[in-house]
Amino acid sequence: MKFVKLKSRGGDYMVIAQNIAYLRAHENDQTKIGMIGSDAILVAGTIEQTAAAILAG
């Protein structure tokens, strides 16, 4: 199980990388992350920045 720390404007998230279903661009350089079995979360950064953070893990 690989945890990834993602920054958000309201606080940081630690998510399990395997539970990420999709990335979607959102307003103000934020990315919406769809989670398997949960609601989507909103994190700071573009899709490219978020994907890089997930892959770097």
Short mmCIF file of N, CA, C and O in Angstrom, two decimals:
data_model
loop_
_atom_site.label_atom_id
_atom_site.label_comp_id
_atom_site.label_asym_id
_atom_site.label_seq_id
_atom_site.Cartn_x
_atom_site.Cartn_y
_atom_site.Cartn_z
N MET A 1 0.85 -1.16 0.00
CA MET A 1 0.00 0.00 0.00
C MET A 1 0.90 1.24 0.00
O MET A 1 1.77 1.38 0.85
N LYS A 2 0.67 2.12 -0.96
CA LYS A 2 1.50 3.32 -1.10
C LYS A 2 0.67 4.55 -0.77
O LYS A 2 -0.33 4.84 -1.44
N PHE A 3 1.05 5.27 0.27
CA PHE A 3 0.41 6.53 0.64
C PHE A 3 1.09 7.68 -0.07
O PHE A 3 2.31 7.71 -0.21
N VAL A 4 0.28 8.65 -0.49
CA VAL A 4 0.79 9.84 -1.17
C VAL A 4 0.26 11.06 -0.42
O VAL A 4 -0.94 11.15 -0.14
N LYS A 5 1.14 12.02 -0.11
CA LYS A 5 0.72 13.25 0.55
C LYS A 5 0.41 14.28 -0.53
O LYS A 5 1.24 14.57 -1.39
N LEU A 6 -0.81 14.82 -0.48
CA LEU A 6 -1.25 15.83 -1.45
C LEU A 6 -1.68 17.08 -0.71
O LEU A 6 -2.41 17.00 0.29
N LYS A 7 -1.25 18.22 -1.19
CA LYS A 7 -1.55 19.48 -0.53
C LYS A 7 -2.89 20.02 -1.00
O LYS A 7 -3.25 19.91 -2.16
N SER A 8 -3.62 20.61 -0.06
CA SER A 8 -4.90 21.22 -0.34
C SER A 8 -4.92 22.59 0.32
O SER A 8 -4.17 22.83 1.26
N ARG A 9 -5.78 23.45 -0.14
CA ARG A 9 -5.87 24.78 0.46
C ARG A 9 -6.48 24.74 1.85
O ARG A 9 -6.25 25.60 2.67
N GLY A 10 -7.27 23.69 2.13
CA GLY A 10 -7.91 23.57 3.44
C GLY A 10 -7.18 22.65 4.39
O GLY A 10 -7.58 22.49 5.53
N GLY A 11 -6.12 22.00 3.94
CA GLY A 11 -5.39 21.03 4.74
C GLY A 11 -4.84 19.94 3.83
O GLY A 11 -5.32 19.77 2.71
N ASP A 12 -3.87 19.20 4.28
CA ASP A 12 -3.25 18.19 3.44
C ASP A 12 -3.97 16.85 3.55
O ASP A 12 -4.64 16.57 4.55
N TYR A 13 -3.82 16.03 2.51
CA TYR A 13 -4.40 14.69 2.47
C TYR A 13 -3.29 13.66 2.37
O TYR A 13 -2.27 13.89 1.72
N MET A 14 -3.51 12.51 3.00
CA MET A 14 -2.69 11.31 2.76
C MET A 14 -3.65 10.30 2.15
O MET A 14 -4.59 9.87 2.81
N VAL A 15 -3.43 9.98 0.87
CA VAL A 15 -4.33 9.06 0.19
C VAL A 15 -3.57 7.82 -0.26
O VAL A 15 -2.35 7.86 -0.46
N ILE A 16 -4.28 6.74 -0.43
CA ILE A 16 -3.70 5.51 -0.95
C ILE A 16 -3.71 5.61 -2.47
O ILE A 16 -4.77 5.79 -3.08
N ALA A 17 -2.55 5.54 -3.09
CA ALA A 17 -2.42 5.75 -4.52
C ALA A 17 -3.31 4.79 -5.33
O ALA A 17 -3.87 5.19 -6.36
N GLN A 18 -3.47 3.57 -4.88
CA GLN A 18 -4.27 2.58 -5.60
C GLN A 18 -5.77 2.92 -5.60
O GLN A 18 -6.51 2.38 -6.40
N ASN A 19 -6.20 3.82 -4.72
CA ASN A 19 -7.61 4.19 -4.65
C ASN A 19 -7.96 5.40 -5.52
O ASN A 19 -9.11 5.83 -5.52
N ILE A 20 -7.00 5.94 -6.24
CA ILE A 20 -7.26 7.09 -7.11
C ILE A 20 -7.84 6.59 -8.42
O ILE A 20 -7.25 5.76 -9.10
N ALA A 21 -9.04 7.10 -8.77
CA ALA A 21 -9.73 6.67 -9.98
C ALA A 21 -9.48 7.62 -11.15
O ALA A 21 -9.33 7.18 -12.28
N TYR A 22 -9.46 8.94 -10.89
CA TYR A 22 -9.28 9.90 -11.98
C TYR A 22 -8.77 11.23 -11.45
O TYR A 22 -8.87 11.53 -10.25
N LEU A 23 -8.23 12.04 -12.35
CA LEU A 23 -7.83 13.42 -12.08
C LEU A 23 -8.62 14.31 -13.03
O LEU A 23 -8.76 13.99 -14.21
N ARG A 24 -9.11 15.42 -12.53
CA ARG A 24 -9.89 16.34 -13.36
C ARG A 24 -9.50 17.77 -13.03
O ARG A 24 -9.43 18.14 -11.85
N ALA A 25 -9.26 18.57 -14.06
CA ALA A 25 -8.92 19.97 -13.86
C ALA A 25 -10.09 20.71 -13.22
O ALA A 25 -11.25 20.47 -13.55
N HIS A 26 -9.77 21.59 -12.29
CA HIS A 26 -10.77 22.39 -11.60
C HIS A 26 -10.31 23.84 -11.66
O HIS A 26 -9.21 24.14 -12.12
N GLU A 27 -11.12 24.75 -11.20
CA GLU A 27 -10.78 26.17 -11.28
C GLU A 27 -9.64 26.55 -10.34
O GLU A 27 -9.34 25.84 -9.38
N ASN A 28 -9.00 27.68 -10.64
CA ASN A 28 -7.94 28.26 -9.81
C ASN A 28 -6.75 27.32 -9.60
O ASN A 28 -6.22 27.20 -8.49
N ASP A 29 -6.32 26.63 -10.66
CA ASP A 29 -5.17 25.73 -10.60
C ASP A 29 -5.32 24.66 -9.52
O ASP A 29 -4.38 24.36 -8.79
N GLN A 30 -6.49 24.10 -9.42
CA GLN A 30 -6.74 23.00 -8.51
C GLN A 30 -7.11 21.76 -9.32
O GLN A 30 -7.50 21.86 -10.48
N THR A 31 -6.99 20.60 -8.71
CA THR A 31 -7.32 19.33 -9.35
C THR A 31 -8.28 18.56 -8.48
O THR A 31 -8.07 18.43 -7.28
N LYS A 32 -9.33 18.03 -9.10
CA LYS A 32 -10.27 17.17 -8.39
C LYS A 32 -9.80 15.73 -8.60
O LYS A 32 -9.53 15.31 -9.72
N ILE A 33 -9.70 14.99 -7.50
CA ILE A 33 -9.25 13.60 -7.55
C ILE A 33 -10.42 12.70 -7.18
O ILE A 33 -10.95 12.78 -6.06
N GLY A 34 -10.80 11.84 -8.11
CA GLY A 34 -11.84 10.87 -7.83
C GLY A 34 -11.27 9.70 -7.07
O GLY A 34 -10.22 9.17 -7.43
N MET A 35 -11.95 9.31 -6.01
CA MET A 35 -11.48 8.23 -5.16
C MET A 35 -12.44 7.04 -5.24
O MET A 35 -13.65 7.23 -5.22
N ILE A 36 -11.89 5.84 -5.33
CA ILE A 36 -12.70 4.63 -5.35
C ILE A 36 -13.35 4.47 -3.97
O ILE A 36 -12.66 4.49 -2.95
N GLY A 37 -14.66 4.34 -3.95
CA GLY A 37 -15.39 4.11 -2.70
C GLY A 37 -15.53 5.33 -1.82
O GLY A 37 -15.84 5.20 -0.64
N SER A 38 -15.32 6.54 -2.36
CA SER A 38 -15.41 7.75 -1.56
C SER A 38 -15.75 8.93 -2.45
O SER A 38 -15.79 8.81 -3.68
N ASP A 39 -15.96 10.08 -1.84
CA ASP A 39 -16.19 11.31 -2.59
C ASP A 39 -14.87 11.81 -3.17
O ASP A 39 -13.79 11.50 -2.66
N ALA A 40 -14.96 12.63 -4.21
CA ALA A 40 -13.78 13.26 -4.80
C ALA A 40 -13.21 14.29 -3.82
O ALA A 40 -13.94 14.86 -3.02
N ILE A 41 -11.90 14.50 -3.90
CA ILE A 41 -11.26 15.52 -3.08
C ILE A 41 -10.64 16.57 -4.00
O ILE A 41 -10.34 16.31 -5.17
N LEU A 42 -10.48 17.77 -3.49
CA LEU A 42 -9.93 18.88 -4.26
C LEU A 42 -8.56 19.23 -3.68
O LEU A 42 -8.44 19.49 -2.48
N VAL A 43 -7.53 19.21 -4.53
CA VAL A 43 -6.18 19.50 -4.08
C VAL A 43 -5.60 20.67 -4.86
O VAL A 43 -6.06 20.99 -5.96
N ALA A 44 -4.59 21.30 -4.30
CA ALA A 44 -3.92 22.43 -4.95
C ALA A 44 -2.96 21.92 -6.01
O ALA A 44 -2.31 20.89 -5.82
N GLY A 45 -2.88 22.60 -7.14
CA GLY A 45 -1.96 22.24 -8.21
C GLY A 45 -2.68 21.77 -9.46
O GLY A 45 -3.83 21.33 -9.41
N THR A 46 -2.00 21.87 -10.59
CA THR A 46 -2.55 21.44 -11.86
C THR A 46 -2.58 19.92 -11.94
O THR A 46 -2.01 19.24 -11.08
N ILE A 47 -3.21 19.42 -12.99
CA ILE A 47 -3.23 17.96 -13.18
C ILE A 47 -1.81 17.42 -13.30
O ILE A 47 -1.47 16.38 -12.72
N GLU A 48 -0.96 18.11 -14.04
CA GLU A 48 0.41 17.66 -14.23
C GLU A 48 1.18 17.61 -12.92
O GLU A 48 1.91 16.67 -12.64
N GLN A 49 1.04 18.65 -12.10
CA GLN A 49 1.71 18.69 -10.80
C GLN A 49 1.20 17.59 -9.88
O GLN A 49 1.98 16.94 -9.18
N THR A 50 -0.11 17.38 -9.89
CA THR A 50 -0.70 16.34 -9.05
C THR A 50 -0.26 14.95 -9.48
O THR A 50 0.09 14.11 -8.66
N ALA A 51 -0.28 14.71 -10.80
CA ALA A 51 0.17 13.41 -11.32
C ALA A 51 1.63 13.15 -10.97
O ALA A 51 1.98 12.03 -10.59
N ALA A 52 2.46 14.18 -11.08
CA ALA A 52 3.87 14.03 -10.73
C ALA A 52 4.03 13.68 -9.25
O ALA A 52 4.86 12.83 -8.89
N ALA A 53 3.26 14.32 -8.39
CA ALA A 53 3.32 14.04 -6.95
C ALA A 53 2.89 12.60 -6.65
O ALA A 53 3.48 11.92 -5.82
N ILE A 54 1.86 12.13 -7.36
CA ILE A 54 1.37 10.76 -7.16
C ILE A 54 2.41 9.76 -7.62
O ILE A 54 2.72 8.77 -6.93
N LEU A 55 2.99 10.00 -8.78
CA LEU A 55 4.00 9.07 -9.33
C LEU A 55 5.28 9.06 -8.49
O LEU A 55 5.92 8.03 -8.33
N ALA A 56 5.66 10.23 -7.97
CA ALA A 56 6.86 10.33 -7.15
C ALA A 56 6.63 9.67 -5.79
O ALA A 56 7.55 9.10 -5.20
N GLY A 57 5.39 9.80 -5.31
CA GLY A 57 4.89 9.17 -4.11
C GLY A 57 5.74 9.27 -2.91
O GLY A 57 5.73 8.62 -1.96
#
